[in-house]
Coordinates of C-alpha atoms in Angstrom, one line a residue:
Chain A
M427 CA 0.0 0.0 0.0
R428 CA 1.3 3.4 -0.9
A429 CA 2.1 5.6 2.0
R430 CA -0.5 8.3 2.3
R431 CA 0.8 11.9 1.9
R432 CA 0.5 13.6 5.3
S433 CA -0.9 17.1 5.3
R434 CA 0.9 20.1 6.8
A435 CA -1.6 20.2 9.6
F436 CA -0.5 16.7 10.6
Y437 CA 3.1 17.8 11.1
A438 CA 2.0 20.9 12.9
Q439 CA 0.0 18.8 15.3
L440 CA 2.8 16.3 15.7
A441 CA 5.3 19.0 16.5
F442 CA 2.9 20.5 19.1
T443 CA 2.3 17.0 20.7
V444 CA 6.1 16.3 20.9
L445 CA 6.6 19.7 22.4
V446 CA 4.0 19.2 25.1
A447 CA 5.3 15.7 25.8
A448 CA 8.8 17.0 26.1
F449 CA 7.7 19.8 28.4
L450 CA 6.3 17.1 30.7
V451 CA 9.0 14.5 30.3
V452 CA 12.1 16.7 30.6
P453 CA 11.6 17.4 34.3
V454 CA 11.2 13.7 35.0
V455 CA 14.4 12.9 33.2
M456 CA 16.2 15.8 34.9
S457 CA 15.0 14.6 38.3
I458 CA 16.2 11.1 37.6
T459 CA 19.6 12.1 36.3
A460 CA 19.9 14.5 39.3
G461 CA 19.4 11.6 41.6
L462 CA 22.1 9.5 39.7
T463 CA 24.8 12.1 39.1
V464 CA 27.7 12.7 41.4
N465 CA 27.2 16.4 41.4
F466 CA 24.1 17.9 39.9
F467 CA 25.6 21.3 39.4
Q468 CA 28.5 19.9 37.3
G469 CA 26.0 17.8 35.3
V470 CA 26.3 14.2 34.0
K471 CA 30.1 14.7 33.2
S472 CA 30.8 14.5 36.9
G473 CA 29.9 10.8 36.6
L474 CA 27.0 8.6 37.5
T475 CA 26.5 7.0 40.9
V476 CA 24.0 5.1 43.0
R477 CA 25.5 6.6 46.2
W478 CA 22.6 8.9 46.7
I479 CA 20.1 6.0 46.4
G480 CA 22.1 4.2 49.1
E481 CA 22.0 7.4 51.1
V482 CA 18.2 7.6 50.8
W483 CA 17.9 4.0 51.9
R484 CA 20.1 4.6 54.9
L485 CA 18.2 7.8 55.9
Y486 CA 14.7 6.9 55.0
R487 CA 14.5 3.1 55.3
D488 CA 12.1 3.3 58.2
T489 CA 10.0 5.8 56.3
I490 CA 9.8 3.5 53.3
T491 CA 8.9 0.4 55.3
L492 CA 6.4 2.3 57.4
S493 CA 4.8 3.7 54.3
L494 CA 4.4 0.2 52.8
M495 CA 3.1 -1.2 56.0
I496 CA 0.5 1.6 56.2
A497 CA -0.5 1.0 52.6
L498 CA -0.9 -2.8 53.2
A499 CA -2.8 -2.2 56.5
C500 CA -5.0 0.3 54.7
L501 CA -5.6 -2.3 52.0
A502 CA -6.5 -4.9 54.5
V503 CA -9.0 -2.6 56.3
D504 CA -10.5 -1.5 53.0
L505 CA -10.9 -5.1 51.9
V506 CA -12.6 -6.2 55.1
V507 CA -14.8 -3.1 55.3
G508 CA -15.2 -2.0 51.7
V509 CA -16.0 -5.2 49.9
P510 CA -18.9 -6.2 52.3
A511 CA -20.0 -2.6 52.2
A512 CA -20.2 -2.6 48.4
Y513 CA -22.1 -5.9 48.6
V514 CA -24.7 -4.5 51.0
L515 CA -25.0 -1.3 48.9
A516 CA -25.5 -3.3 45.7
K517 CA -28.0 -5.6 47.3
A518 CA -30.2 -3.0 49.0
R519 CA -30.7 -0.3 46.3
S520 CA -32.7 2.4 47.9
R521 CA -32.6 6.1 48.7
W522 CA -30.6 5.4 51.8
T523 CA -27.9 3.4 50.1
R524 CA -27.6 6.2 47.6
L525 CA -27.1 8.6 50.5
V526 CA -24.4 6.4 52.0
E527 CA -22.7 6.2 48.7
E528 CA -22.6 9.9 48.4
A529 CA -21.4 10.3 52.0
L530 CA -18.6 7.9 51.3
V531 CA -17.2 10.2 48.7
L532 CA -17.0 13.2 51.0
P533 CA -13.4 12.4 52.2
I534 CA -12.3 12.8 48.5
A535 CA -14.2 16.0 47.9
V536 CA -13.1 17.6 51.2
P537 CA -9.5 18.7 51.1
G538 CA -7.2 16.3 52.9
L539 CA -5.9 19.0 55.1
A540 CA -9.4 19.6 56.4
T541 CA -9.9 15.9 57.2
A542 CA -6.6 15.8 58.9
L543 CA -7.4 18.9 60.9
A544 CA -10.7 17.4 62.0
L545 CA -8.9 14.2 63.1
I546 CA -6.4 16.2 65.1
L547 CA -9.0 18.3 66.7
A548 CA -11.0 15.2 67.7
Y549 CA -8.3 12.8 68.7
G550 CA -5.1 14.9 68.9
T551 CA -5.1 14.9 72.6
W552 CA -5.1 11.1 72.8
R553 CA -1.4 10.9 72.9
E554 CA -0.7 7.2 72.3
F555 CA -3.0 7.3 69.3
R556 CA -1.7 10.6 67.9
T557 CA 1.9 9.5 67.9
S558 CA 1.2 6.0 66.5
W559 CA 1.2 5.1 62.8
L560 CA -2.5 4.1 63.3
F561 CA -3.4 7.7 63.3
I562 CA -2.2 8.0 59.7
L563 CA -3.8 4.7 58.9
V564 CA -7.2 6.1 59.9
G565 CA -6.7 9.1 57.6
H566 CA -5.7 6.9 54.8
V567 CA -8.6 4.5 55.2
L568 CA -11.0 7.4 55.2
F569 CA -9.5 8.7 52.0
T570 CA -9.2 5.4 50.1
L571 CA -12.2 3.4 51.2
P572 CA -14.5 5.1 48.7
F573 CA -12.3 4.0 45.9
M574 CA -12.5 0.4 47.0
V575 CA -16.3 0.5 47.5
R576 CA -16.8 2.2 44.1
A577 CA -14.6 -0.2 42.2
V578 CA -16.4 -3.2 43.7
L579 CA -19.8 -1.7 43.5
A580 CA -19.3 -0.9 39.8
V581 CA -18.7 -4.6 39.1
L582 CA -21.5 -5.8 41.3
S583 CA -24.0 -3.5 39.6
S584 CA -23.0 -4.7 36.2
I585 CA -23.9 -8.4 37.0
D586 CA -27.3 -9.7 37.9
L587 CA -26.2 -10.3 41.5
R588 CA -29.6 -11.0 42.9
T589 CA -30.5 -13.8 40.4
L590 CA -27.0 -15.3 40.6
E591 CA -27.4 -15.5 44.4
E592 CA -30.9 -16.9 44.1
G593 CA -29.7 -19.5 41.6
A594 CA -27.0 -20.5 44.0
A595 CA -29.4 -20.6 47.0
S596 CA -31.8 -22.8 45.0
L597 CA -29.0 -25.3 44.6
G598 CA -28.5 -25.5 48.3
A599 CA -25.7 -23.0 48.9
S600 CA -25.7 -21.2 52.3
F601 CA -25.1 -17.5 52.5
W602 CA -21.4 -18.0 53.2
Q603 CA -21.1 -20.5 50.3
R604 CA -22.8 -18.0 48.0
F605 CA -20.7 -15.1 49.1
T606 CA -17.4 -16.9 48.8
G607 CA -18.2 -19.1 45.8
V608 CA -20.3 -16.8 43.6
V609 CA -20.2 -13.2 44.8
L610 CA -16.5 -12.7 45.5
P611 CA -15.2 -14.5 42.4
N612 CA -17.5 -12.5 40.2
C613 CA -16.2 -9.2 41.5
R614 CA -12.6 -10.2 41.5
G615 CA -11.8 -7.6 38.8
G616 CA -13.3 -4.8 40.9
I617 CA -11.5 -5.9 44.0
L618 CA -8.2 -6.1 42.2
A619 CA -8.6 -2.7 40.6
G620 CA -9.7 -1.2 43.9
A621 CA -6.8 -2.8 45.8
L622 CA -4.2 -1.4 43.4
M623 CA -5.8 2.0 43.6
V624 CA -5.9 1.9 47.3
V625 CA -2.2 1.0 47.7
T626 CA -1.2 3.6 45.1
L627 CA -3.2 6.3 46.8
S628 CA -2.0 5.4 50.3
V629 CA 1.7 5.3 49.2
G630 CA 1.3 8.7 47.4
E631 CA -1.0 10.6 49.7
F632 CA 0.7 13.8 50.9
N633 CA -1.5 16.6 52.0
M634 CA -3.4 14.8 54.7
T635 CA -0.4 12.8 55.8
W636 CA 1.7 15.9 56.1
M637 CA -0.7 17.1 58.8
L638 CA -1.0 13.8 60.5
H639 CA 2.6 12.7 60.7
T640 CA 5.0 13.0 63.6
P641 CA 8.8 12.9 63.2
L642 CA 8.6 9.2 63.9
T643 CA 5.7 8.4 61.7
K644 CA 6.6 9.6 58.2
T645 CA 5.4 8.2 54.9
L646 CA 7.2 8.3 51.6
P647 CA 5.9 11.6 50.2
V648 CA 6.4 13.3 53.6
G649 CA 9.9 12.0 53.6
L650 CA 10.4 13.3 50.1
A651 CA 9.3 16.8 51.2
D652 CA 11.6 16.5 54.1
S653 CA 14.6 15.4 52.0
Y654 CA 14.1 18.3 49.5
A655 CA 13.8 20.7 52.4
S656 CA 16.8 19.6 54.4
M657 CA 19.2 17.5 52.3
R658 CA 21.3 18.2 49.2
L659 CA 19.4 18.2 45.9
E660 CA 20.9 14.9 44.8
I661 CA 19.4 13.0 47.7
G662 CA 16.0 14.5 47.1
S663 CA 16.2 13.5 43.5
A664 CA 17.4 10.0 44.4
Y665 CA 14.4 9.8 46.7
T666 CA 12.2 10.7 43.7
V667 CA 13.8 7.8 41.8
V668 CA 13.0 5.4 44.6
F669 CA 9.5 6.7 44.8
F670 CA 9.1 6.3 41.1
F671 CA 10.1 2.7 41.0
M672 CA 7.7 1.9 43.8
I673 CA 4.7 3.6 42.3
I674 CA 5.2 2.7 38.6
P675 CA 4.5 -1.0 38.9
L676 CA 1.3 -0.2 40.8
L677 CA 0.2 2.1 38.1
I678 CA 0.9 -0.5 35.4
G679 CA -1.0 -3.0 37.6
I680 CA -4.0 -0.7 37.7
Q681 CA -4.0 -0.4 33.9
L682 CA -3.9 -4.2 33.5
A683 CA -6.6 -4.8 36.1
A684 CA -8.9 -2.1 34.5
R685 CA -8.6 -3.8 31.1
P686 CA -11.8 -5.7 30.1
R687 CA -11.4 -9.3 31.2
R688 CA -10.5 -11.5 28.2
T689 CA -12.8 -14.5 28.4
A690 CA -10.9 -17.7 28.9
G691 CA -10.0 -19.5 25.7
V692 CA -11.9 -17.5 23.1
G693 CA -9.5 -19.0 20.5
E694 CA -10.5 -22.6 21.1
E695 CA -14.1 -22.0 19.8
S696 CA -15.0 -25.5 18.7
A697 CA -17.9 -26.8 16.6
Chain B
M348 CA -34.9 -42.9 35.4
S349 CA -37.5 -41.4 37.6
D350 CA -36.7 -38.8 40.2
G351 CA -40.3 -38.4 41.1
G352 CA -41.7 -35.3 42.8
V353 CA -43.7 -34.1 45.7
A354 CA -47.2 -32.7 45.9
I355 CA -47.3 -29.0 46.7
R356 CA -50.1 -27.2 48.5
L357 CA -50.5 -23.4 48.8
E358 CA -52.9 -22.4 51.5
R359 CA -54.1 -18.8 51.5
C360 CA -50.8 -17.6 50.1
G361 CA -50.9 -13.9 49.4
K362 CA -48.1 -11.5 49.0
T363 CA -48.0 -7.8 49.9
F364 CA -44.8 -6.0 49.3
D365 CA -43.2 -3.6 51.8
D366 CA -44.4 -0.6 49.8
G367 CA -48.0 -1.8 50.3
T368 CA -48.6 -3.1 46.8
R369 CA -50.4 -6.4 46.7
A370 CA -48.8 -8.7 44.2
V371 CA -50.9 -11.8 44.9
A372 CA -54.3 -12.0 46.7
P373 CA -54.4 -15.0 49.1
L374 CA -54.8 -18.1 46.9
D375 CA -55.2 -21.8 47.4
L376 CA -53.6 -24.2 45.0
E377 CA -52.9 -27.9 45.0
I378 CA -50.3 -29.4 42.7
A379 CA -50.2 -33.2 42.5
A380 CA -46.9 -35.1 42.6
G381 CA -45.5 -35.4 39.2
E382 CA -47.8 -32.8 37.7
T383 CA -46.7 -30.0 35.5
I384 CA -48.6 -26.8 36.3
V385 CA -48.3 -23.6 34.3
L386 CA -48.9 -20.2 35.8
L387 CA -50.1 -18.1 32.9
G388 CA -50.9 -14.4 32.8
P389 CA -49.7 -11.0 31.6
S390 CA -46.7 -9.4 33.2
G391 CA -47.5 -8.1 36.7
C392 CA -50.3 -10.7 37.3
G393 CA -48.5 -12.3 40.2
K394 CA -47.4 -15.5 38.5
T395 CA -43.7 -15.0 39.2
T396 CA -44.4 -14.0 42.8
T397 CA -46.4 -17.1 43.3
L398 CA -43.5 -19.2 41.9
R399 CA -41.1 -17.4 44.3
M400 CA -43.3 -18.2 47.2
I401 CA -43.1 -21.9 46.3
A402 CA -39.4 -21.6 45.9
G403 CA -38.9 -19.9 49.2
L404 CA -37.6 -16.6 47.7
E405 CA -40.6 -14.8 49.0
A406 CA -42.4 -15.4 52.2
P407 CA -46.2 -15.4 52.0
D408 CA -48.1 -12.8 54.0
P409 CA -49.0 -14.0 57.6
G410 CA -51.5 -16.8 57.5
G411 CA -50.2 -18.3 54.2
R412 CA -48.7 -21.8 54.3
V413 CA -46.7 -23.7 51.7
R414 CA -46.6 -27.4 52.0
F415 CA -44.4 -30.0 50.2
G416 CA -46.2 -33.2 50.8
A417 CA -47.0 -33.4 54.5
V418 CA -44.2 -31.0 55.4
D419 CA -44.9 -27.3 56.1
V420 CA -42.0 -25.6 54.4
T421 CA -43.2 -22.0 54.9
E422 CA -40.3 -21.2 57.3
I423 CA -37.7 -23.2 55.4
P424 CA -35.3 -21.1 53.4
I425 CA -34.8 -21.9 49.7
E426 CA -31.4 -23.4 50.2
R427 CA -33.0 -26.2 52.3
R428 CA -36.2 -26.7 50.3
N429 CA -34.5 -28.8 47.6
V430 CA -36.1 -27.1 44.7
G431 CA -34.6 -26.7 41.2
M432 CA -34.9 -23.3 39.6
V433 CA -34.5 -22.2 36.1
F434 CA -34.5 -18.5 35.4
Q435 CA -35.3 -16.4 32.3
S436 CA -31.8 -14.9 32.5
Y437 CA -30.2 -18.3 33.1
A438 CA -28.3 -17.2 36.2
L439 CA -25.3 -19.3 35.3
F440 CA -22.2 -18.4 37.3
P441 CA -19.8 -16.5 35.0
N442 CA -16.8 -17.5 37.1
M443 CA -17.3 -21.2 36.4
S444 CA -17.1 -23.5 33.4
V445 CA -20.2 -25.4 32.2
A446 CA -19.2 -28.5 34.1
D447 CA -18.6 -26.5 37.3
N448 CA -21.9 -24.8 37.0
V449 CA -23.7 -28.2 36.6
A450 CA -21.8 -29.7 39.6
Y451 CA -22.2 -26.6 41.8
G452 CA -25.2 -27.9 43.7
L453 CA -23.5 -31.2 44.3
R454 CA -20.4 -29.4 45.5
V455 CA -22.1 -27.2 48.0
R456 CA -24.0 -30.2 49.3
R457 CA -20.6 -31.9 49.8
V458 CA -21.5 -34.9 47.6
E459 CA -18.4 -37.1 47.5
A460 CA -16.2 -36.6 44.4
G461 CA -16.9 -40.0 42.7
A462 CA -20.7 -39.7 43.0
R463 CA -20.4 -36.1 41.9
A464 CA -18.5 -36.9 38.7
A465 CA -21.0 -39.7 37.9
R466 CA -24.0 -37.4 38.3
L467 CA -22.3 -34.7 36.3
E468 CA -21.7 -37.1 33.4
E469 CA -25.3 -38.2 33.6
M470 CA -26.6 -34.7 33.5
L471 CA -24.3 -33.6 30.6
A472 CA -25.4 -36.6 28.6
M473 CA -29.1 -36.1 29.4
M474 CA -29.0 -32.4 28.3
K475 CA -26.6 -33.3 25.4
I476 CA -24.1 -30.7 26.5
G477 CA -21.1 -33.0 27.0
E478 CA -18.9 -31.3 24.4
L479 CA -19.5 -27.9 26.1
R480 CA -18.2 -29.0 29.5
H481 CA -15.0 -26.9 29.4
R482 CA -16.6 -23.9 27.8
H483 CA -16.9 -20.6 29.7
V484 CA -20.5 -19.5 30.3
D485 CA -20.2 -16.4 28.0
Q486 CA -19.2 -18.6 25.1
L487 CA -22.6 -20.3 25.0
S488 CA -25.6 -19.5 22.9
G489 CA -28.9 -18.8 24.6
G490 CA -30.2 -22.3 24.0
Q491 CA -27.1 -23.9 25.3
K492 CA -27.2 -21.7 28.4
Q493 CA -30.7 -22.8 29.2
R494 CA -29.7 -26.5 28.7
V495 CA -26.9 -25.9 31.2
A496 CA -29.3 -24.2 33.6
L497 CA -31.6 -27.2 33.4
A498 CA -28.8 -29.7 33.9
R499 CA -27.6 -27.7 36.9
A500 CA -31.1 -27.5 38.4
L501 CA -31.8 -31.2 37.9
A502 CA -28.4 -32.4 39.1
V503 CA -29.3 -32.1 42.8
R504 CA -32.5 -34.3 42.3
P505 CA -34.9 -31.5 43.4
R506 CA -38.3 -32.4 44.7
V507 CA -39.9 -29.8 42.4
L508 CA -38.6 -28.0 39.3
L509 CA -39.5 -24.3 39.1
L510 CA -39.2 -22.6 35.8
D511 CA -39.5 -18.8 35.5
E512 CA -40.1 -17.9 31.8
P513 CA -37.2 -20.1 30.8
L514 CA -37.8 -19.7 27.1
T515 CA -38.7 -16.0 26.9
A516 CA -35.2 -14.8 26.1
L517 CA -34.8 -17.3 23.1
D518 CA -35.8 -16.8 19.5
A519 CA -39.0 -18.4 18.2
K520 CA -37.5 -21.5 16.6
L521 CA -35.2 -22.4 19.5
R522 CA -38.2 -21.8 21.8
D523 CA -40.1 -24.5 20.0
V524 CA -37.2 -27.0 20.1
L525 CA -36.6 -26.5 23.8
R526 CA -40.2 -26.5 24.7
I527 CA -40.6 -30.0 23.2
E528 CA -37.5 -31.1 25.0
I529 CA -38.6 -29.7 28.3
D530 CA -42.0 -31.4 27.9
A531 CA -40.3 -34.8 27.2
L532 CA -38.0 -34.3 30.1
L533 CA -40.7 -33.5 32.6
R534 CA -42.8 -36.5 31.4
R535 CA -39.8 -38.8 31.6
L536 CA -38.7 -37.7 35.0
G537 CA -42.2 -37.6 36.4
M538 CA -41.2 -34.5 38.3
T539 CA -43.5 -32.0 39.9
A540 CA -43.0 -28.8 37.9
V541 CA -44.2 -25.3 38.1
Y542 CA -43.8 -23.3 34.9
V543 CA -44.3 -19.6 34.7
T544 CA -45.0 -18.0 31.3
H545 CA -47.0 -15.2 29.6
D546 CA -47.1 -17.3 26.4
Q547 CA -50.4 -19.1 26.1
A548 CA -49.2 -21.5 23.4
E549 CA -46.3 -22.6 25.7
A550 CA -48.8 -23.0 28.5
M551 CA -51.2 -25.1 26.4
A552 CA -48.3 -27.3 25.1
L553 CA -46.7 -28.0 28.5
G554 CA -49.3 -27.8 31.2
D555 CA -51.2 -30.7 32.7
R556 CA -53.1 -27.9 34.2
I557 CA -53.0 -24.2 33.7
V558 CA -53.6 -21.5 36.3
V559 CA -54.6 -18.3 34.6
M560 CA -53.9 -15.2 36.7
S561 CA -54.5 -11.5 36.3
H562 CA -54.0 -8.6 38.8
G563 CA -52.7 -10.9 41.5
A564 CA -55.7 -13.2 41.4
V565 CA -56.5 -16.6 40.0
E566 CA -59.0 -16.4 37.1
Q567 CA -59.3 -20.1 36.3
V568 CA -57.5 -23.4 37.0
G569 CA -58.1 -26.2 34.6
R570 CA -56.7 -28.5 31.9
P571 CA -55.7 -26.7 28.7
R572 CA -58.9 -27.9 27.0
E573 CA -61.1 -26.6 29.7
I574 CA -59.3 -23.2 29.7
Y575 CA -59.7 -23.0 25.9
F576 CA -63.1 -24.3 25.4
T577 CA -64.9 -23.3 28.5
P578 CA -63.2 -20.2 29.8
A579 CA -64.5 -19.0 33.1
N580 CA -64.6 -15.4 32.2
R581 CA -63.9 -12.8 29.6
F582 CA -60.3 -12.3 30.7
V583 CA -59.4 -16.0 30.3
A584 CA -61.3 -16.2 27.0
E585 CA -59.4 -13.3 25.5
F586 CA -56.0 -14.1 27.0
V587 CA -55.9 -17.7 25.8
G588 CA -56.2 -17.9 22.1
T589 CA -58.0 -15.4 19.9
M590 CA -61.6 -14.3 20.5
N591 CA -64.0 -12.5 18.3
R592 CA -66.6 -10.2 19.7
L593 CA -70.1 -10.0 18.4
R594 CA -72.3 -7.2 19.6
G595 CA -76.0 -7.0 18.7
V596 CA -79.6 -7.2 19.8
A597 CA -81.2 -10.6 20.7
R598 CA -84.9 -10.9 19.8
D599 CA -87.2 -13.6 18.5
G600 CA -84.7 -16.4 18.6
Y601 CA -82.1 -14.5 16.7
L602 CA -79.1 -12.3 17.4
E603 CA -79.2 -9.4 15.0
V604 CA -75.9 -7.8 14.2
A605 CA -74.7 -5.3 11.6
G606 CA -73.9 -8.1 9.1
G607 CA -77.1 -10.1 9.5
R608 CA -78.4 -12.5 12.1
V609 CA -77.6 -15.8 13.7
P610 CA -79.8 -18.2 15.7
W611 CA -79.9 -17.3 19.4
R612 CA -80.3 -20.0 22.0
H613 CA -79.8 -18.1 25.2
D614 CA -82.9 -16.9 27.1
V615 CA -81.6 -13.3 27.3
G616 CA -82.9 -10.6 25.2
G617 CA -82.0 -7.0 24.3
E618 CA -78.5 -5.7 23.7
V619 CA -75.9 -8.4 24.2
E620 CA -72.3 -9.1 23.6
V621 CA -70.9 -12.6 22.8
L622 CA -67.5 -14.1 22.1
F623 CA -66.5 -16.9 19.7
R624 CA -63.2 -18.5 18.5
P625 CA -62.1 -17.8 14.9
E626 CA -62.1 -21.5 14.1
R627 CA -65.8 -21.8 14.9
A628 CA -66.6 -19.6 11.9
T629 CA -66.3 -20.5 8.3
V630 CA -66.2 -18.5 5.1
V631 CA -69.2 -19.6 2.9
E632 CA -70.3 -18.9 -0.6
T633 CA -73.7 -17.5 0.3
G634 CA -75.8 -16.9 3.4
G635 CA -74.4 -16.4 6.9
L636 CA -73.3 -12.9 7.9
T637 CA -72.1 -10.5 5.3
G638 CA -69.0 -8.4 5.8
R639 CA -66.1 -6.9 3.9
V640 CA -62.5 -8.0 3.9
L641 CA -60.3 -5.4 5.7
T642 CA -57.0 -7.3 5.3
A643 CA -56.1 -10.8 4.3
F644 CA -53.0 -12.6 5.5
F645 CA -51.9 -15.6 3.5
L646 CA -50.3 -18.0 5.9
G647 CA -49.6 -20.9 3.4
D648 CA -51.9 -23.6 4.7
R649 CA -54.7 -21.1 5.3
T650 CA -55.6 -17.5 5.0
R651 CA -56.5 -15.3 7.9
L652 CA -59.1 -12.6 7.1
V653 CA -59.9 -9.6 9.1
V654 CA -63.6 -8.8 8.3
E655 CA -65.4 -5.6 9.1
G656 CA -69.0 -4.8 8.9
I657 CA -70.4 -7.8 10.7
S658 CA -70.0 -6.5 14.3
D659 CA -68.9 -3.1 15.6
T660 CA -65.3 -4.4 15.7
P661 CA -63.5 -6.4 13.0
L662 CA -63.6 -10.2 13.3
I663 CA -60.9 -12.6 12.6
V664 CA -61.9 -15.6 10.4
E665 CA -59.6 -18.3 8.9
T666 CA -60.2 -20.2 5.7
S667 CA -58.3 -22.9 3.9
A668 CA -59.8 -22.1 0.6
R669 CA -57.2 -21.5 -2.2
T670 CA -59.1 -18.4 -3.4
E671 CA -57.4 -15.1 -3.1
F672 CA -59.1 -12.5 -1.0
K673 CA -58.7 -8.8 -1.7
P674 CA -59.4 -5.9 0.7
G675 CA -62.8 -4.5 0.2
Q676 CA -64.2 -7.8 -1.2
E677 CA -67.6 -9.0 0.2
V678 CA -67.5 -12.2 2.2
H679 CA -70.1 -14.4 3.9
V680 CA -69.3 -15.9 7.3
A681 CA -71.2 -18.7 9.0
I682 CA -70.9 -19.0 12.7
D683 CA -71.7 -22.1 14.7
S684 CA -74.4 -20.9 16.9
D685 CA -73.4 -22.9 20.0
A686 CA -69.9 -21.5 19.7
L687 CA -71.3 -18.2 21.0
L688 CA -70.1 -17.7 24.6
R689 CA -71.7 -15.2 27.0
L690 CA -69.1 -14.4 29.6
A691 CA -68.9 -12.1 32.6
R692 CA -66.2 -9.6 32.6

């Protein structure tokens, strides 16, 4: 096939797109190279090193592990609370459940700072709680729970949940058997998408966590702000690199989970 | 192979929903063991709610009892009633293969693996779906899905099979094929079955008895022939099969209508309205009632005529004559005088 002649408008658009992309990508590249060069002000010619990454690990190891622990704990709470909540909301469709659904979204609509402030006002004087990582966990659960509920609810609303359950019940399945054997497997996609979303949000959440944290309970983004504010630029940039490599796999995971499920073995369509 | 069935008795089973709407007025119904009973009626008549009360998916209003044989099952939830259900939307589990769907009931009942595999094979063979066993549910056609649903429902040897418009989602041809199969299956298994449909042809073909319902109440219970030939009221007459309406004045032993007169044997005079089935009227050369062809549908083996001018509303008459009928043409229609039914509304 003969290559189609491109119009001038095409090249103009291409140039514009490349320019915009470059505008966005260049800072990322700068940031990464800054984290890997010996001296940022002398540029790449000063040599590449992983020293700063090691430094970040030495200084912020606790922050990184705490952040991951909070993210996983947050995921656990969201699974235990969010999935059954979505199930109940999907089953009992009424004006009340709609209200609950809307109320659940409030922590997203309200600025994180406001939520954090409210938590501090209410529980800040409870010292053991205020200084424990559980304080941050509460904030993160408030913020991420709606994402889990929404993701699962979306899947549950797209299948004929009631009839599926009635079918299972007619075959002798108890509530627990129906829930584990029919309901959960059929909203696996939603649970997976919700789980990745929750972990990503928890790892990346800054503005609420910045209010909630104490010097001993810092998460990744708070540590990042701290390193930019108090360390040399290379360490802050190296921190970005670490952050990057933690969050990117999660984002890719979300993309994969959000893809429409390919039905098993479509290729083997037999007669 | 006979799995048998249980007799079912509904005693004053009514259903009022939480919002106060009454879906079913308290009704009594006895279903013999091994009988196929069809609940027939337009949508919203309460037929599905009645089925769901038998299944245990809805509890009847206080005072209503559901009995399976001698056992009062009113308080027993569906999962312990041992009923097989087939839904209009199939309700197959999308997370399982065909074989896993069919064996699901056996698995949750913790039937031992050997017996489970044997029963699965038996069911797959009976419904002729053996080659589909590894298929994913969304790789099946509608007809295949309903076969799988039937196999799944029957695998657990239910005491009663409940079918909720199982063929409605299928196209006409497939519907006929599956209807014949279901009929043969029910006869062979001798299973008590309750079948819900809004399709009167389906009801006539499948039912040992038909329960015609409208607005939450039973209009008539009877064998298909009784329902068709001696409908209890106007609703039944018009819902089951086609009915023509003749309005006129009865006097001196004749019913006089716009298109002429027919002998009148009822002892009622004055303005009356009667009903008759299209097949009780014939197109004749001369005599009878005179009307005009409004439209003619050639159906191959016969021609269906819509005739105006005989009564105040057009009549439907069928003829097997090879003659071609044209709109506007004059026709003579003879009506069997004892085919005229006077029915209460």
